[in-house]
Amino acid sequence: MDENTNTTTHTNTNIGTGTGTGTTTPTPTPTNAGTGTATGADPRRAGRPGPLSGRVALVAGATRGAGRALAVELGRAGATVYVTGRTSRGSVSEVGRSTETIEQTAELVSAAGGAGIAVPTDHLDEDRVRALVRRIDRERGRLDILVNDLWGGEHLLTGSVFGRKSWQTPLADGLRILELGVRSHVITAALALPLLIRSDAPLLVEVTDGTAAANRRYRENLFYDLAKNAPIRIAFGLGQELAEYRGTAVAVTPGFLRSEQMLAHFGVSEENWRDAVAREPHFAIAESPHYLARGVAALAADPDRAARWNGKSTSSGELAQVYGVRDVDGSRPDAWAYFEDVVHGGKNGSADDYR
């Protein structure tokens, strides 16, 4: 199961409302999870333990995009991070991108100050996932943070999903989307949670596209709608079950993500991404994968996270407001509010008003 870019906001979908729930409590003091550059160790943490030092994390689907950034930022905060995906230096997944591998992700985690461990894993293969969990148990004896960033279905969307009625989507492609976006999450959670609940404060992070509020709008195609709403329900349901273990389950979403695949789609790089705005004006609200990742790292270090977030869904923009983190360019975009207010609501405004 891939890995990877979870989640790219598609401009031809009816993406919905702004932020999720969970900001009713006072804003805590920001942690250093949002500091430093996109790569490399935070010099201000040199010689000092990070807020997640001693914690063990698994980022399932960490080859690229949000998953890679989540692994790096958890590592920057001091965690040991197991990173998984199907694309490695020895094999390439159906996504077809050999330019990013899980070994690279592990190296980036270690360079940021954590300990990155790459384990090639197809998360639709139950035996492989069981072997992964046994390895973490054998080597660490615990798991504190599980990030389910599994997806890898972007290649199916343009031709088979967007712009088509659901019955026009080839059934094999639609069912594959559900495997990649739902079944992989369920398998991984079911097999990893027995180890996760050994932690004194287990954290499950489900990564998707859209908050619960935003996804009240139909996501254009039944298969995509199901795939992107299911992680929200997983977080809600497992939040109920984890509560007795002092645990937290939360669903998170980026906004319009400047993933490697999206940048390639527009023919730009992270350095000149604004050149794509001429082709797609809404790309002006785009954010780097590290924006969501910094918010999640701050959430993971929050001792009050269960009371604040358990069972809820939230966005990169909301996490930035709560924890005081910023994107790599110093901005604080809120793509979901922009689309709700300006794109869908007809309010006068520009992307700059929401950065």
Coordinates of C-alpha atoms in Angstrom, one line a residue:
M1 CA 0.0 0.0 0.0
D2 CA 1.4 3.4 -0.8
E3 CA 2.5 5.7 1.2
N4 CA 2.5 8.9 -0.1
T5 CA 1.0 12.1 -1.1
N6 CA -2.0 12.0 1.0
T7 CA -3.6 14.5 0.5
T8 CA -3.8 16.8 -2.4
T9 CA -6.7 19.2 -2.6
H10 CA -8.0 19.0 -6.1
T11 CA -9.3 22.2 -7.7
N12 CA -11.9 20.4 -9.7
T13 CA -13.6 19.0 -6.5
N14 CA -16.2 20.7 -4.4
I15 CA -14.0 21.0 -1.4
G16 CA -15.8 22.5 1.5
T17 CA -15.8 24.4 4.7
G18 CA -12.9 25.9 6.6
T19 CA -11.7 24.5 9.8
G20 CA -12.7 21.5 11.9
T21 CA -13.5 21.3 15.5
G22 CA -11.3 21.5 18.5
T23 CA -10.3 25.2 19.1
T24 CA -12.6 25.8 22.0
T25 CA -9.7 25.6 24.5
P26 CA -7.1 28.2 25.1
T27 CA -4.1 28.3 22.7
P28 CA -1.2 26.5 24.4
T29 CA 2.4 27.8 24.3
P30 CA 3.9 26.9 20.9
T31 CA 6.5 24.1 20.9
N32 CA 9.6 24.1 18.8
A33 CA 8.0 21.5 16.6
G34 CA 7.4 24.2 14.1
T35 CA 10.8 25.7 14.0
G36 CA 13.8 25.1 11.8
T37 CA 14.0 24.6 8.1
A38 CA 12.3 22.0 6.0
T39 CA 15.3 19.8 6.1
G40 CA 18.2 19.5 8.5
A41 CA 18.3 19.5 12.3
D42 CA 17.0 22.5 14.2
P43 CA 20.2 24.2 15.5
R44 CA 18.3 25.5 18.5
R45 CA 17.7 22.0 19.7
A46 CA 21.4 20.9 19.3
G47 CA 22.4 19.1 22.5
R48 CA 18.9 19.3 24.0
P49 CA 16.2 16.7 23.9
G50 CA 13.2 17.4 21.8
P51 CA 9.6 17.3 23.1
L52 CA 9.1 13.9 21.6
S53 CA 12.5 12.4 22.7
G54 CA 12.1 8.8 23.8
R55 CA 8.8 8.4 21.8
V56 CA 8.4 5.8 19.0
A57 CA 6.3 6.7 16.0
L58 CA 5.2 4.8 12.9
V59 CA 4.3 6.8 9.8
A60 CA 2.5 4.5 7.5
G61 CA 2.8 5.9 4.0
A62 CA 5.8 8.1 4.4
T63 CA 7.4 7.9 0.9
R64 CA 6.5 11.5 -0.1
G65 CA 4.2 14.4 0.4
A66 CA 2.5 14.9 3.8
G67 CA 3.7 11.5 5.0
R68 CA 7.3 12.3 4.5
A69 CA 7.0 15.7 6.1
L70 CA 5.1 14.2 9.1
A71 CA 8.0 11.7 9.6
V72 CA 10.6 14.4 9.4
E73 CA 8.9 16.8 11.8
L74 CA 8.3 14.1 14.3
G75 CA 12.0 13.2 14.0
R76 CA 12.9 16.9 14.4
A77 CA 11.0 16.8 17.7
G78 CA 13.1 13.9 18.8
A79 CA 11.1 10.8 18.0
T80 CA 12.3 7.5 16.6
V81 CA 10.3 7.1 13.4
Y82 CA 9.6 4.0 11.5
V83 CA 8.6 4.9 7.9
T84 CA 6.9 2.6 5.5
G85 CA 5.7 2.5 1.9
R86 CA 5.9 0.5 -1.2
T87 CA 8.4 2.6 -3.1
S88 CA 12.0 1.8 -2.0
R89 CA 15.3 1.8 -3.7
G90 CA 14.5 -1.8 -4.8
S91 CA 11.0 -1.4 -6.0
V92 CA 8.4 1.1 -7.3
S93 CA 4.7 1.2 -6.5
E94 CA 1.8 1.7 -8.9
V95 CA 2.2 5.4 -8.3
G96 CA 5.1 5.1 -10.7
R97 CA 7.5 7.6 -9.0
S98 CA 11.0 6.3 -8.4
T99 CA 12.2 9.8 -7.4
E100 CA 11.1 9.4 -3.8
T101 CA 11.8 6.4 -1.6
I102 CA 11.2 5.5 2.0
E103 CA 15.0 5.1 2.5
Q104 CA 15.3 8.8 1.6
T105 CA 12.6 9.7 4.1
A106 CA 14.4 7.8 6.8
E107 CA 17.6 9.7 6.0
L108 CA 15.7 13.0 6.2
V109 CA 14.3 12.0 9.6
S110 CA 17.8 11.3 10.9
A111 CA 19.2 14.5 9.4
A112 CA 16.5 16.4 11.2
G113 CA 17.6 15.1 14.6
G114 CA 15.5 12.0 15.0
A115 CA 16.1 8.3 14.2
G116 CA 14.6 7.2 10.9
I117 CA 14.1 3.5 10.1
A118 CA 12.8 2.5 6.7
V119 CA 10.7 -0.7 6.4
P120 CA 9.3 -1.5 3.0
T121 CA 5.6 -2.4 3.6
D122 CA 2.5 -2.9 1.6
H123 CA -0.2 -2.1 4.1
L124 CA -2.8 -4.1 2.2
D125 CA -0.7 -7.2 3.0
E126 CA -1.7 -8.3 6.5
D127 CA 1.3 -10.5 6.9
R128 CA 3.7 -7.6 6.1
V129 CA 1.9 -5.3 8.5
R130 CA 2.0 -8.0 11.3
A131 CA 5.8 -8.4 10.6
L132 CA 6.2 -4.7 10.8
V133 CA 4.4 -4.4 14.2
R134 CA 6.4 -7.4 15.5
R135 CA 9.7 -5.7 14.5
I136 CA 8.7 -2.5 16.3
D137 CA 7.8 -4.5 19.4
R138 CA 11.0 -6.5 19.3
E139 CA 13.3 -3.5 18.7
R140 CA 11.5 -0.8 20.9
G141 CA 8.9 -2.7 23.0
R142 CA 6.4 0.1 22.5
L143 CA 4.6 2.4 20.0
D144 CA 3.5 5.8 21.0
I145 CA 2.4 7.5 17.8
L146 CA 0.7 5.9 14.8
V147 CA 0.2 8.0 11.7
N148 CA -2.1 6.5 9.0
D149 CA -1.1 8.5 5.9
L150 CA -1.9 5.6 3.5
W151 CA -3.2 6.5 0.1
G152 CA -1.4 6.4 -3.3
G153 CA -4.5 6.7 -5.4
E154 CA -3.8 10.0 -7.1
H155 CA -3.0 8.3 -10.4
L156 CA -6.6 7.0 -10.5
L157 CA -8.4 10.3 -10.0
T158 CA -7.9 12.3 -13.2
G159 CA -8.9 9.6 -15.6
S160 CA -11.4 7.6 -13.6
V161 CA -13.0 9.8 -10.9
F162 CA -13.1 13.6 -11.4
G163 CA -15.5 14.7 -14.0
R164 CA -17.3 11.4 -14.0
K165 CA -20.5 10.1 -12.4
S166 CA -19.7 7.2 -10.0
W167 CA -21.2 4.7 -12.3
Q168 CA -18.9 5.9 -15.1
T169 CA -15.9 5.2 -12.9
P170 CA -14.4 1.8 -13.9
L171 CA -15.5 -0.4 -11.0
A172 CA -12.0 -1.9 -10.6
D173 CA -10.6 1.6 -10.2
G174 CA -13.3 2.6 -7.7
L175 CA -12.7 -0.4 -5.6
R176 CA -9.0 0.1 -5.7
I177 CA -9.5 3.6 -4.3
L178 CA -11.4 2.1 -1.4
E179 CA -8.6 -0.4 -0.8
L180 CA -5.9 2.3 -0.9
G181 CA -7.8 4.8 1.1
V182 CA -9.9 2.7 3.6
R183 CA -8.9 -0.9 3.8
S184 CA -5.2 -0.1 4.3
H185 CA -6.1 2.2 7.2
V186 CA -8.3 -0.4 8.8
I187 CA -5.7 -3.2 8.5
T188 CA -2.9 -1.0 9.9
A189 CA -5.0 0.3 12.8
A190 CA -6.3 -3.2 13.7
L191 CA -2.9 -4.7 13.8
A192 CA -0.9 -1.9 15.4
L193 CA -3.3 -0.7 18.1
P194 CA -2.5 -3.6 20.5
L195 CA 1.0 -2.3 20.6
L196 CA 0.0 1.3 20.6
I197 CA -2.1 1.0 23.7
R198 CA 1.0 0.0 25.7
S199 CA 2.0 3.6 25.5
D200 CA 1.1 5.8 28.5
A201 CA -0.6 8.2 26.0
P202 CA -1.2 6.6 22.7
L203 CA -1.8 8.8 19.7
L204 CA -3.5 7.8 16.4
V205 CA -3.4 10.3 13.5
E206 CA -5.6 9.6 10.5
V207 CA -4.6 11.7 7.5
T208 CA -7.3 12.5 4.9
D209 CA -8.5 15.2 2.6
G210 CA -11.0 17.5 4.2
T211 CA -12.4 18.1 7.7
A212 CA -15.7 16.6 8.9
A213 CA -17.2 20.1 8.3
A214 CA -15.7 20.4 4.8
N215 CA -16.7 16.9 3.8
R216 CA -20.3 17.6 4.4
R217 CA -20.1 18.7 0.8
Y218 CA -20.1 15.8 -1.6
R219 CA -16.6 15.1 -2.8
E220 CA -17.8 14.8 -6.5
N221 CA -17.5 11.0 -6.8
L222 CA -18.8 8.3 -4.5
F223 CA -15.5 6.3 -4.3
Y224 CA -13.5 9.4 -3.5
D225 CA -16.1 10.7 -1.0
L226 CA -16.1 7.3 0.9
A227 CA -12.3 7.1 0.8
K228 CA -11.8 10.6 2.3
N229 CA -14.6 10.4 4.9
A230 CA -13.7 7.0 6.2
P231 CA -10.5 8.2 8.1
I232 CA -12.6 10.8 9.9
R233 CA -15.0 8.1 11.1
I234 CA -12.0 5.9 12.0
A235 CA -10.6 8.6 14.2
F236 CA -14.1 9.3 15.8
G237 CA -14.7 5.6 16.5
L238 CA -11.3 4.6 17.7
G239 CA -11.2 7.8 19.8
Q240 CA -14.1 6.2 21.8
E241 CA -12.1 3.0 22.2
L242 CA -8.8 4.6 23.1
A243 CA -10.3 6.9 25.7
E244 CA -9.9 4.4 28.5
Y245 CA -6.2 4.1 27.6
R246 CA -5.7 7.9 27.9
G247 CA -5.4 7.8 24.1
T248 CA -6.1 10.3 21.3
A249 CA -7.4 9.6 17.8
V250 CA -7.6 12.6 15.5
A251 CA -8.2 13.1 11.8
V252 CA -6.1 15.8 10.1
T253 CA -6.0 17.3 6.7
P254 CA -3.7 19.6 4.8
G255 CA -5.1 22.3 2.5
F256 CA -4.1 22.7 -1.1
L257 CA -0.9 20.6 -0.8
R258 CA 2.3 21.4 -2.7
S259 CA 3.2 17.7 -2.8
E260 CA 5.8 16.4 -5.2
Q261 CA 3.1 15.1 -7.5
M262 CA 1.2 18.3 -7.5
L263 CA 4.3 20.4 -8.2
A264 CA 5.1 18.0 -11.1
H265 CA 1.6 18.3 -12.4
F266 CA 2.0 22.0 -12.7
G267 CA 5.6 21.8 -14.0
V268 CA 7.0 23.8 -11.1
S269 CA 9.2 23.2 -8.1
E270 CA 9.0 24.2 -4.4
E271 CA 11.3 27.2 -5.3
N272 CA 9.1 28.6 -8.1
W273 CA 5.6 27.2 -7.1
R274 CA 4.0 30.5 -7.5
D275 CA 4.5 30.3 -11.3
A276 CA 1.7 27.8 -11.3
V277 CA -0.8 30.4 -10.0
A278 CA -1.2 31.8 -13.6
R279 CA -2.5 28.4 -14.6
E280 CA -4.5 27.7 -11.4
P281 CA -5.3 30.8 -9.5
H282 CA -6.4 28.9 -6.4
F283 CA -2.9 27.5 -6.1
A284 CA -2.0 30.8 -4.5
I285 CA -3.4 29.3 -1.2
A286 CA -1.1 26.2 -1.5
E287 CA 0.9 25.0 1.5
S288 CA 4.0 22.9 1.9
P289 CA 3.7 19.4 3.4
H290 CA 5.7 20.6 6.4
Y291 CA 2.9 23.0 7.4
L292 CA 0.5 20.1 8.5
A293 CA 3.5 18.2 9.8
R294 CA 4.6 20.9 12.1
G295 CA 1.1 21.2 13.5
V296 CA 0.8 17.4 14.1
A297 CA 4.2 17.4 15.8
A298 CA 3.0 20.1 18.1
L299 CA -0.2 18.2 18.8
A300 CA 1.8 15.1 19.6
A301 CA 3.8 17.0 22.2
D302 CA 0.7 18.5 23.8
P303 CA -0.1 17.0 27.2
D304 CA -3.7 18.1 26.9
R305 CA -4.2 16.6 23.4
A306 CA -6.8 14.0 24.4
A307 CA -9.2 16.6 25.9
R308 CA -8.6 18.9 23.0
W309 CA -8.7 16.6 20.0
N310 CA -9.8 13.1 20.7
G311 CA -12.4 11.9 18.1
K312 CA -12.3 15.1 16.2
S313 CA -11.1 16.3 12.8
T314 CA -8.9 19.3 12.2
S315 CA -6.8 21.0 9.5
S316 CA -3.3 22.3 9.0
G317 CA -4.7 25.9 9.3
E318 CA -6.5 25.2 12.6
L319 CA -3.5 23.5 14.1
A320 CA -1.3 26.4 13.1
Q321 CA -3.7 28.8 14.9
V322 CA -3.8 26.6 18.0
Y323 CA -0.1 25.9 18.3
G324 CA 1.5 28.9 16.7
V325 CA 3.3 27.1 13.9
R326 CA 4.0 28.5 10.4
D327 CA 4.7 27.1 7.0
V328 CA 8.3 27.0 5.7
D329 CA 7.8 30.5 4.1
G330 CA 6.6 32.0 7.4
S331 CA 2.9 32.2 6.3
R332 CA -0.1 30.7 8.0
P333 CA -2.5 29.7 5.2
D334 CA -6.1 28.5 5.8
A335 CA -7.1 26.9 2.5
W336 CA -10.3 25.4 3.8
A337 CA -11.6 28.8 5.0
Y338 CA -10.6 30.3 1.7
F339 CA -12.5 27.7 -0.3
E340 CA -15.6 27.9 2.0
D341 CA -15.7 31.7 2.1
V342 CA -14.4 32.8 -1.3
V343 CA -14.8 29.9 -3.7
H344 CA -18.0 28.4 -2.5
G345 CA -19.5 31.3 -0.5
G346 CA -18.9 34.1 -3.1
K347 CA -17.2 36.4 -0.5
N348 CA -14.9 39.1 -1.9
G349 CA -11.3 38.1 -1.1
S350 CA -8.1 36.6 -2.3
A351 CA -5.8 33.9 -1.3
D352 CA -3.5 36.5 0.3
D353 CA -6.3 37.4 2.7
Y354 CA -6.1 33.8 4.0
R355 CA -2.3 33.4 4.3

